[in-house]
């Protein structure tokens, strides 16, 4: 589907984006003291590392070569003290970074969660749930990782190189400058290689998914392939893609294999230069043996962070791409927002009217045009008609999940956009075709309708909705766990619980959108009893296919193509012999056939093929 393309991972730039990086770092701001804390500790650590090498130099020069036993002992004591300090600082920064990461991860997830609650239905229409889940589960974590472990890595690498350089400078500045010359070269080469390798691997992945797609299509469409004798062409295409994959994989492997040896060769050249130059200098007394040894250690020691910088860079790119996706979700604006100065409390009791309402989901595809409907307080309205006629759209507009693109909806005479969404939605109860329960006890699921309800009120609601009977038959009664999404209950049972929930909420307006469509006739009868009780005294809208559910409505509307094509009571519409009449007679006939069937104790032969 073309509109989902924007959610393809590849679509987001993997180019380095400084603005996004800055915004990622902004997530650390509330905890900046911790971040500064661990960076200071890392700085101490790298100084400690460099000092070890420096101490070794002095051990060689002043202790071993000079044969000074007292100095050797003093240096060893310093060595031990340094090791102890080092242990504490390492512990400190790993602990701080870990805690910081958890906080940031939690903050981002919480922000996303809050934001998701505010987004309008239209956003969820266009955005696959899987895409959103991936943002919350994996991308949020990657941001947290970058702003902590990424920061640790970068600080560590940079400071290691810097402190090593400073120590080298203090030992022999000319030799240090020589080393300094190879560092930038190493950094450039390392980053260049990483980039090429990344690009190659991305290429491999792309071709791979193309092949998987082709596989999938020709297997699922195997009949068509055979019927049209397309095997040979498919085979040829498959062969071409496979060799393309082979070439890309070969290049990727070649590059990754080349990377380490090249770094090592450059490192070895550097070491060679040090030993050669140092050897010459040592003979004329320019540098000590311990000094040369220290340089060799420093350079070996520097190779690792430099190589590692390249890995960190690659990870940073990935995290920035993750962050871009997370921020695009955070920045999504709800379509339905409260107007400036909207009233938080309104008179929801009173009639409801749709006046010249126009609406579309996608521009240019009008669902409703100039739609008019007036419903009185306490009236029971039923909507029937073919699938896609616009029934759900009408009630969604009433709930203000979407807003009319033209015209107004009035509740109690007032344009409902003058009220907050909460003022309207808190007074509307909705029971849908697929009731949604949250994992937890039945009691809590009913209480979701009104959080401050007492246990007695919950059970009273259960009774009114005719749910009490089945609940008390369960092993733990109201404490029974419904499982994730209510998976441990039947659809009918879930429906009764969501009815009880609606009763508890005590709404002024009640909407039931195909509440009985997915249950058998026996359960339907029970739900219907519950519905009758719940609708009493409330303005209600019932959408149903089974006409038995709606016969008693005050007014029945037949909705076709976004228009009201028939309107009246059951009797009036039967008399009019229109669409409703034919729907009714069809269902009635089916019912009679079914009863006949039962009486005969067998199946009816189909009337005609
Ligand atoms: N979220 C949506 N995005 C785009 N089009 C939609 C959406 N929901 C419904 N539609 C379209 O609006 C029309 C009316 O749908 P709906 O109100 O669900 O009908 P009903 O409830 O009567 O079956 C249909 O053509 C349907 O395809
Ligand atoms: Mg519908």
XYZ file of C-alpha atoms and ligand atoms in Angstrom:
637
model
C 0.000 0.000 0.000
C 1.630 3.202 -1.149
C 0.730 5.337 1.852
C 2.709 3.021 4.123
C 5.909 3.698 2.212
C 6.844 6.514 4.514
C 7.223 3.923 7.252
C 9.831 1.845 5.456
C 12.935 1.865 7.575
C 15.154 2.564 4.597
C 13.248 5.737 3.853
C 14.687 7.427 6.875
C 18.047 8.961 6.238
C 21.062 7.168 7.574
C 23.015 10.322 6.856
C 24.333 11.982 9.907
C 21.843 14.510 11.151
C 23.224 16.935 13.710
C 19.863 18.429 14.612
C 18.463 15.012 15.523
C 21.612 14.168 17.453
C 21.287 17.374 19.450
C 17.671 16.550 20.207
C 18.689 13.069 21.340
C 21.244 14.550 23.655
C 18.495 16.819 24.944
C 16.894 13.718 26.496
C 19.773 13.645 28.974
C 19.235 17.234 30.079
C 17.177 16.460 33.210
C 20.034 14.220 34.367
C 22.944 16.335 33.159
C 24.727 16.111 36.507
C 24.926 12.321 36.141
C 26.218 12.637 32.596
C 28.859 15.134 33.678
C 29.627 12.824 36.593
C 30.358 9.798 34.466
C 32.344 11.826 31.961
C 34.562 13.130 34.742
C 35.024 9.570 35.996
C 35.937 8.408 32.491
C 38.436 11.240 32.230
C 39.989 10.090 35.531
C 40.036 6.558 34.195
C 41.885 7.421 31.002
C 44.382 9.470 32.966
C 44.782 6.421 35.203
C 45.409 4.162 32.200
C 48.030 6.474 30.825
C 49.621 6.766 34.242
C 50.048 2.984 34.411
C 52.142 3.088 31.291
C 54.052 6.063 32.605
C 54.724 4.256 35.876
C 56.012 1.266 33.926
C 58.427 3.554 32.157
C 59.744 4.807 35.470
C 59.921 1.278 36.859
C 62.166 0.321 33.953
C 64.323 3.453 33.933
C 64.554 4.374 37.604
C 64.034 0.993 39.238
C 65.275 -1.836 37.063
C 67.944 -0.191 34.865
C 69.217 2.045 37.650
C 69.110 -0.864 40.101
C 67.417 1.330 42.747
C 65.504 -1.048 44.973
C 63.922 1.594 47.232
C 62.582 3.504 44.214
C 61.251 0.230 42.790
C 59.277 -0.371 45.984
C 57.896 3.173 46.038
C 56.786 2.862 42.431
C 55.088 -0.451 43.154
C 53.143 1.105 46.005
C 52.033 3.908 43.659
C 51.059 1.200 41.160
C 48.822 -0.479 43.723
C 47.208 2.780 44.805
C 46.500 3.677 41.199
C 44.898 0.274 40.619
C 42.601 0.794 43.588
C 41.517 4.241 42.413
C 40.993 2.874 38.913
C 38.699 0.136 40.207
C 36.494 2.682 41.956
C 36.229 5.039 38.961
C 35.407 2.200 36.536
C 32.695 0.971 38.841
C 31.380 4.529 39.204
C 31.020 5.389 35.555
C 29.538 2.060 34.495
C 26.992 2.327 37.282
C 26.100 5.941 36.484
C 25.795 5.293 32.769
C 23.607 2.256 33.415
C 21.230 4.156 35.663
C 21.132 7.107 33.295
C 20.313 4.804 30.370
C 17.378 3.309 32.243
C 15.998 6.747 33.117
C 16.257 8.053 29.576
C 14.719 4.875 28.152
C 11.848 5.155 30.605
C 11.348 8.860 29.853
C 11.155 8.315 26.112
C 8.743 5.409 26.446
C 6.552 7.420 28.799
C 6.552 10.422 26.467
C 5.635 8.192 23.528
C 2.897 6.508 25.518
C 1.381 9.827 26.579
C 1.622 11.148 23.077
C -0.043 8.071 21.626
C -3.000 8.630 23.924
C -3.440 12.100 22.505
C -3.222 11.233 18.844
C -6.445 11.107 16.887
C -7.997 8.065 15.285
C -6.877 9.321 11.901
C -3.243 8.740 12.854
C -3.913 5.113 13.710
C -5.841 4.664 10.462
C -2.712 5.528 8.537
C -0.036 4.030 10.766
C 0.388 0.275 11.150
C 0.372 -0.849 14.784
C 3.553 -2.839 14.173
C 5.352 0.311 13.150
C 4.332 2.096 16.335
C 5.284 -0.895 18.490
C 8.731 -1.015 16.927
C 9.266 2.642 17.820
C 8.376 2.036 21.444
C 10.150 -1.279 21.877
C 13.378 -1.050 19.919
C 13.979 2.529 18.799
C 13.439 4.107 22.206
C 16.049 1.745 23.635
C 18.524 2.638 20.933
C 18.277 6.322 21.742
C 18.878 5.622 25.400
C 21.823 3.470 24.451
C 23.399 6.130 22.322
C 23.055 8.901 24.848
C 24.683 6.730 27.493
C 26.944 3.975 26.141
C 27.560 5.902 22.940
C 28.587 8.868 25.020
C 30.775 6.617 27.180
C 32.465 5.171 24.092
C 33.118 8.522 22.476
C 34.375 10.153 25.657
C 36.543 7.150 26.367
C 38.043 6.968 22.874
C 38.708 10.671 22.540
C 40.118 11.104 26.043
C 42.276 7.989 25.719
C 43.890 9.388 22.618
C 44.250 12.839 24.159
C 45.748 11.730 27.463
C 48.097 9.295 25.730
C 49.244 12.165 23.529
C 49.819 14.422 26.514
C 51.914 11.777 28.277
C 53.886 11.091 25.112
C 54.505 14.806 24.662
C 55.946 14.969 28.140
C 58.293 12.070 27.419
C 59.547 13.132 23.968
C 57.706 15.748 21.974
C 59.330 15.003 18.593
C 58.423 11.348 18.743
C 54.967 12.343 19.938
C 54.488 14.542 16.860
C 55.415 11.588 14.669
C 52.696 9.532 16.331
C 50.292 12.422 16.012
C 50.780 12.317 12.252
C 49.461 8.763 11.946
C 46.382 9.247 14.145
C 44.255 11.270 11.693
C 45.165 8.864 8.899
C 43.959 5.956 11.009
C 40.722 7.695 11.897
C 39.968 8.539 8.281
C 40.752 5.032 7.054
C 38.735 3.414 9.804
C 35.663 5.533 9.147
C 35.938 5.163 5.378
C 36.067 1.382 5.665
C 33.157 1.190 8.064
C 31.050 3.278 5.763
C 31.810 1.120 2.715
C 31.159 -2.044 4.695
C 27.847 -0.691 5.967
C 26.734 0.279 2.490
C 27.636 -3.171 1.151
C 25.748 -4.947 3.906
C 22.720 -2.735 3.328
C 22.871 -3.674 -0.335
C 22.976 -7.358 0.614
C 19.928 -6.936 2.841
C 18.012 -5.148 0.107
C 18.628 -7.836 -2.482
C 17.892 -10.492 0.090
C 14.478 -9.077 0.868
C 13.765 -8.807 -2.859
C 14.523 -12.500 -3.245
C 12.410 -13.403 -0.223
C 9.566 -11.403 -1.705
C 9.902 -13.181 -5.026
C 9.967 -16.553 -3.264
C 6.883 -15.652 -1.339
C 5.010 -14.523 -4.402
C 5.799 -17.491 -6.539
C 4.926 -19.924 -3.766
C 1.652 -18.285 -2.819
C 0.875 -17.733 -6.483
C 2.098 -21.125 -7.620
C -1.157 -21.945 -9.398
C -1.046 -18.786 -11.457
C 2.627 -19.308 -12.257
C 1.922 -22.801 -13.530
C -1.252 -21.868 -15.321
C 0.496 -19.107 -17.260
C 3.631 -21.239 -17.802
C 5.836 -18.586 -16.244
C 8.222 -20.978 -14.491
C 11.079 -20.358 -16.852
C 10.928 -16.601 -16.653
C 10.654 -16.706 -12.880
C 13.647 -18.984 -12.747
C 15.672 -16.621 -14.879
C 14.757 -13.626 -12.716
C 15.586 -15.607 -9.609
C 18.974 -16.532 -11.060
C 19.788 -12.911 -11.840
C 18.901 -11.765 -8.364
C 20.895 -14.564 -6.790
C 24.064 -13.679 -8.622
C 23.541 -10.030 -7.746
C 23.289 -11.111 -4.103
C 26.442 -13.173 -4.453
C 28.386 -10.224 -5.839
C 27.206 -7.859 -3.106
C 27.915 -10.386 -0.337
C 31.366 -11.022 -1.823
C 32.200 -7.306 -1.793
C 30.976 -6.972 1.797
C 33.052 -9.934 2.976
C 36.121 -8.710 1.109
C 35.916 -5.248 2.634
C 35.361 -6.471 6.184
C 38.245 -8.916 5.873
C 40.515 -6.149 4.608
C 39.741 -3.683 7.381
C 41.604 -5.181 10.352
C 44.837 -6.076 8.539
C 45.064 -2.546 7.151
C 44.654 -1.020 10.598
C 47.258 -3.438 11.904
C 49.709 -2.670 9.130
C 49.435 1.059 9.778
C 49.850 0.416 13.495
C 52.898 -1.744 12.829
C 54.415 0.938 10.599
C 53.907 3.444 13.399
C 55.532 1.122 15.931
C 58.396 0.446 13.522
C 58.964 4.167 13.148
C 59.002 4.620 16.915
C 61.449 1.822 17.545
C 63.717 2.979 14.721
C 63.716 6.655 15.681
C 63.781 5.855 19.389
C 66.681 3.451 18.872
C 68.704 6.187 17.182
C 67.828 8.683 19.900
C 68.565 6.253 22.723
C 72.130 5.874 21.504
C 72.720 9.609 21.810
C 70.799 9.730 25.095
C 67.726 11.521 23.709
C 65.279 8.937 25.068
C 65.442 6.184 27.674
C 64.658 2.504 27.141
C 61.663 2.939 29.428
C 60.565 5.842 27.217
C 60.629 3.727 24.066
C 58.731 0.975 25.850
C 56.157 3.547 26.992
C 55.680 4.839 23.447
C 55.121 1.333 22.136
C 52.486 0.803 24.824
C 50.767 4.116 24.155
C 50.518 3.507 20.433
C 49.215 -0.037 20.844
C 46.827 1.320 23.395
C 45.594 4.064 21.032
C 44.923 1.689 18.160
C 41.980 0.156 19.895
C 39.904 3.289 20.599
C 40.595 4.560 17.107
C 39.321 1.356 15.565
C 36.448 1.499 17.982
C 35.546 5.060 16.989
C 34.504 3.629 13.641
C 32.158 1.141 15.303
C 30.725 3.874 17.488
C 30.215 6.026 14.419
C 28.257 3.260 12.710
C 26.124 2.717 15.781
C 25.538 6.408 16.064
C 24.176 6.478 12.529
C 21.793 3.676 13.359
C 20.633 5.364 16.530
C 20.125 8.660 14.776
C 17.917 6.871 12.259
C 15.984 5.332 15.171
C 15.671 8.720 16.782
C 14.353 10.253 13.582
C 11.557 7.696 13.570
C 10.793 8.181 17.248
C 10.721 11.953 16.839
C 8.471 11.711 13.805
C 6.035 9.862 16.054
C 6.463 12.389 18.873
C 5.902 15.243 16.462
C 2.747 13.845 14.902
C -0.054 16.264 15.665
C -3.542 15.080 16.555
C -6.154 16.134 13.990
C -8.810 16.634 16.605
C -7.763 19.198 19.200
C -9.680 21.194 21.774
C -10.474 24.721 20.662
C -9.138 27.706 22.520
C -11.447 28.347 25.471
C -13.454 25.147 25.010
C -15.753 24.452 27.948
C -14.812 21.493 30.100
C -18.380 20.855 31.185
C -21.338 20.964 28.868
C -24.956 20.041 28.753
C -24.707 16.703 27.034
C -28.278 15.876 27.809
C -30.632 17.221 25.211
C -31.029 16.493 21.537
C -28.306 15.715 19.071
C -28.252 17.184 15.618
C -26.087 16.781 12.575
C -26.515 19.900 10.436
C -25.259 19.863 6.842
C -22.420 17.615 7.922
C -19.818 16.735 5.328
C -16.997 14.286 6.013
C -14.179 12.435 4.320
C -11.293 10.275 5.559
C -9.247 10.940 2.455
C -9.582 14.242 0.686
C -11.690 13.868 -2.433
C -13.479 10.730 -1.204
C -16.528 12.161 0.504
C -18.273 9.738 2.827
C -21.012 12.111 4.010
C -22.296 15.175 2.182
C -24.852 17.557 3.585
C -25.948 14.982 6.134
C -28.815 16.010 8.419
C -30.143 14.156 11.440
C -32.004 15.293 14.534
C -32.330 12.996 17.509
C -34.252 13.843 20.646
C -33.116 13.369 24.200
C -33.891 9.812 25.244
C -34.671 8.646 21.737
C -33.545 5.211 20.631
C -32.265 5.289 17.077
C -31.248 2.257 15.062
C -28.986 2.389 12.031
C -29.122 -0.391 9.459
C -27.858 -0.777 5.940
C -25.140 -2.369 3.830
C -21.530 -2.600 4.990
C -19.604 0.527 4.078
C -22.778 2.599 4.075
C -21.400 5.012 6.680
C -23.041 3.892 9.939
C -19.832 3.681 11.949
C -18.641 6.943 10.450
C -21.754 8.689 11.762
C -21.264 7.472 15.327
C -17.504 8.150 15.189
C -18.309 11.741 14.285
C -20.743 11.920 17.158
C -17.983 10.773 19.533
C -15.709 13.338 17.922
C -13.100 10.713 17.122
C -13.138 12.594 13.846
C -14.526 16.051 13.171
C -16.882 17.002 10.360
C -15.043 18.569 7.447
C -18.043 20.860 6.990
C -21.248 21.577 8.869
C -21.759 21.195 12.622
C -22.744 18.581 15.147
C -24.771 20.006 18.040
C -25.356 18.363 21.359
C -27.972 20.017 23.558
C -28.087 22.812 20.993
C -24.394 23.628 21.348
C -21.760 23.152 18.650
C -19.729 20.310 20.146
C -16.409 21.851 19.160
C -17.120 24.521 21.782
C -16.659 21.771 24.360
C -13.507 19.849 25.140
C -13.201 16.348 23.747
C -13.269 15.058 27.271
C -16.549 16.842 28.036
C -18.205 15.020 25.137
C -16.463 11.666 25.272
C -16.847 11.198 29.017
C -20.621 11.348 28.591
C -20.787 8.839 25.751
C -20.716 5.087 26.299
C -19.658 2.871 23.455
C -19.975 -0.849 22.967
C -18.239 -2.172 19.882
C -18.373 -5.333 17.805
C -15.071 -6.556 19.207
C -15.122 -5.553 22.858
C -11.743 -4.735 24.284
C -10.773 -5.900 27.728
C -7.474 -5.283 29.483
C -5.652 -8.117 31.176
C -6.634 -8.293 34.815
C -9.676 -9.192 36.890
C -13.244 -8.920 35.589
C -13.937 -6.504 38.414
C -11.220 -4.120 37.256
C -12.412 -4.324 33.694
C -15.894 -3.231 34.699
C -14.472 -0.583 36.975
C -12.664 0.876 33.994
C -16.004 2.553 33.242
C -15.735 4.655 36.406
C -12.556 4.334 38.398
C -13.977 5.428 41.754
C -16.849 2.916 41.738
C -17.185 0.676 44.812
C -17.265 -3.126 44.571
C -21.000 -3.039 45.192
C -21.540 -0.601 42.358
C -19.465 -2.815 40.071
C -21.632 -5.818 40.885
C -24.811 -3.804 40.539
C -23.669 -2.796 37.045
C -22.982 -6.462 36.354
C -26.549 -7.302 37.317
C -28.109 -4.569 35.198
C -26.074 -5.667 32.175
C -27.085 -9.331 32.762
C -23.427 -10.233 33.171
C -23.658 -11.119 36.869
C -25.034 -14.595 36.198
C -22.104 -15.882 34.196
C -19.540 -14.061 36.321
C -20.570 -15.678 39.603
C -20.486 -19.069 37.918
C -16.790 -18.623 37.257
C -14.365 -20.130 39.720
C -13.153 -16.815 41.122
C -16.221 -14.788 40.221
C -15.448 -11.107 39.824
C -11.783 -11.776 40.565
C -11.377 -14.086 37.567
C -8.520 -13.025 35.316
C -9.656 -12.304 31.755
C -6.255 -12.921 30.152
C -4.533 -10.656 27.680
C -7.157 -8.725 25.723
C -9.795 -10.893 27.431
C -8.569 -13.987 25.596
C -9.884 -16.360 28.278
C -13.507 -15.304 27.749
C -15.911 -15.815 24.858
C -16.892 -12.864 22.703
C -20.369 -12.899 24.250
C -18.939 -12.796 27.785
C -16.622 -9.963 26.865
C -19.556 -8.123 25.378
C -21.546 -8.475 28.586
C -18.619 -7.149 30.585
C -18.250 -4.149 28.307
C -21.980 -3.546 28.710
C -21.546 -3.573 32.487
C -18.677 -1.166 32.061
C -20.959 1.151 30.079
C -23.643 0.888 32.778
C -21.143 1.886 35.433
C -19.997 4.894 33.427
C -23.628 5.996 33.388
C -23.353 7.882 30.103
C -26.010 10.214 28.668
C -25.538 8.859 25.193
C -25.039 5.209 24.394
C -23.669 3.809 21.163
C -23.667 0.176 20.210
C -21.875 -0.558 16.980
C -22.680 -4.113 15.915
C -22.409 -5.248 19.502
C -24.142 -8.529 18.753
C -22.666 -9.289 15.345
C -20.053 -11.784 16.469
C -22.110 -13.863 18.887
C -24.521 -16.737 18.472
C -28.266 -16.192 18.732
C -28.513 -17.487 22.286
C -25.875 -15.105 23.608
C -27.399 -12.381 21.510
C -30.683 -12.773 23.346
C -28.922 -12.296 26.628
C -26.877 -9.321 25.441
C -30.064 -7.839 24.095
C -31.663 -8.021 27.532
C -28.616 -6.244 28.900
C -28.773 -3.635 26.170
C -32.443 -2.953 26.833
C -31.654 -2.288 30.481
C -28.714 -0.065 29.676
C -30.521 1.991 27.045
C -33.434 2.860 29.291
C -33.688 6.648 29.671
C -30.671 7.326 27.482
C -30.293 8.669 23.996
C -28.986 5.665 22.124
C -27.724 4.623 18.748
C -27.789 0.957 17.837
C -26.122 -0.362 14.743
C -27.033 -3.960 14.011
C -27.453 -6.483 11.270
C -29.865 -8.741 13.098
C -33.115 -6.921 12.928
C -34.472 -8.533 16.059
C -32.093 -6.247 17.928
C -33.570 -3.084 16.519
C -37.266 -3.746 16.112
C -38.065 -1.833 19.275
C -36.169 1.296 18.308
C -38.098 4.566 18.260
C -36.755 5.266 14.841
C -34.916 3.165 12.301
C -32.651 4.734 9.700
C -31.486 2.890 6.629
C -28.074 4.275 5.688
C -26.812 3.679 2.173
C -23.930 5.482 0.504
C -23.719 8.025 3.330
C -27.383 8.975 3.054
C -30.550 8.213 4.956
C -32.607 6.391 2.397
C -35.436 5.260 4.668
C -36.578 6.417 8.064
C -39.418 5.461 10.386
C -40.564 2.939 12.959
C -40.425 -0.772 12.292
C -44.096 -0.856 11.306
C -43.835 2.156 9.029
C -40.812 0.782 7.227
C -42.371 -2.650 6.775
C -45.387 -0.986 5.308
C -43.228 1.105 2.977
C -41.895 -2.133 1.441
C -38.440 -0.685 0.744
C -34.939 -1.842 1.612
C -35.789 -2.483 5.256
C -38.740 -4.603 4.278
C -36.623 -6.817 2.067
C -33.930 -7.118 4.743
C -36.550 -8.101 7.241
C -38.286 -10.661 5.081
C -34.945 -12.212 4.139
C -33.963 -12.675 7.748
C -37.417 -13.813 8.685
C -37.350 -16.440 5.961
C -33.979 -17.667 7.098
C -35.292 -17.945 10.614
C -38.314 -19.926 9.493
C -36.091 -22.225 7.458
C -33.925 -22.759 10.468
C -36.902 -23.650 12.633
C -38.213 -25.995 9.982
C -34.789 -27.491 9.829
C -34.830 -28.126 13.564
C -38.330 -29.591 13.429
C -37.365 -31.970 10.634
C -34.371 -33.041 12.664
C -32.246 -32.795 9.596
C -30.873 -30.411 7.028
C -32.884 -28.787 4.315
C -31.707 -29.464 0.800
C -30.479 -26.250 -0.741
C -33.315 -24.742 -2.802
C -31.154 -24.289 -5.822
C -27.517 -24.504 -6.649
N -10.563 4.863 8.795
C -11.002 4.946 7.543
N -10.196 5.466 6.593
C -10.635 5.569 5.323
N -11.850 5.177 4.907
C -12.690 4.650 5.814
C -12.293 4.506 7.186
N -13.327 3.965 7.862
C -14.309 3.767 6.967
N -13.937 4.190 5.733
C -14.778 4.183 4.526
O -15.949 4.942 4.794
C -17.084 4.323 4.260
C -18.104 4.107 5.358
O -17.600 3.153 6.272
P -18.302 2.807 7.643
O -18.753 4.066 8.262
O -17.360 1.972 8.410
O -19.538 1.953 7.159
P -20.451 0.942 7.976
O -20.189 1.109 9.423
O -21.821 1.328 7.569
O -20.101 -0.415 7.479
C -16.601 3.052 3.600
O -16.477 3.326 2.215
C -15.263 2.792 4.221
O -14.422 2.174 3.296
Mg -19.379 -0.250 10.798
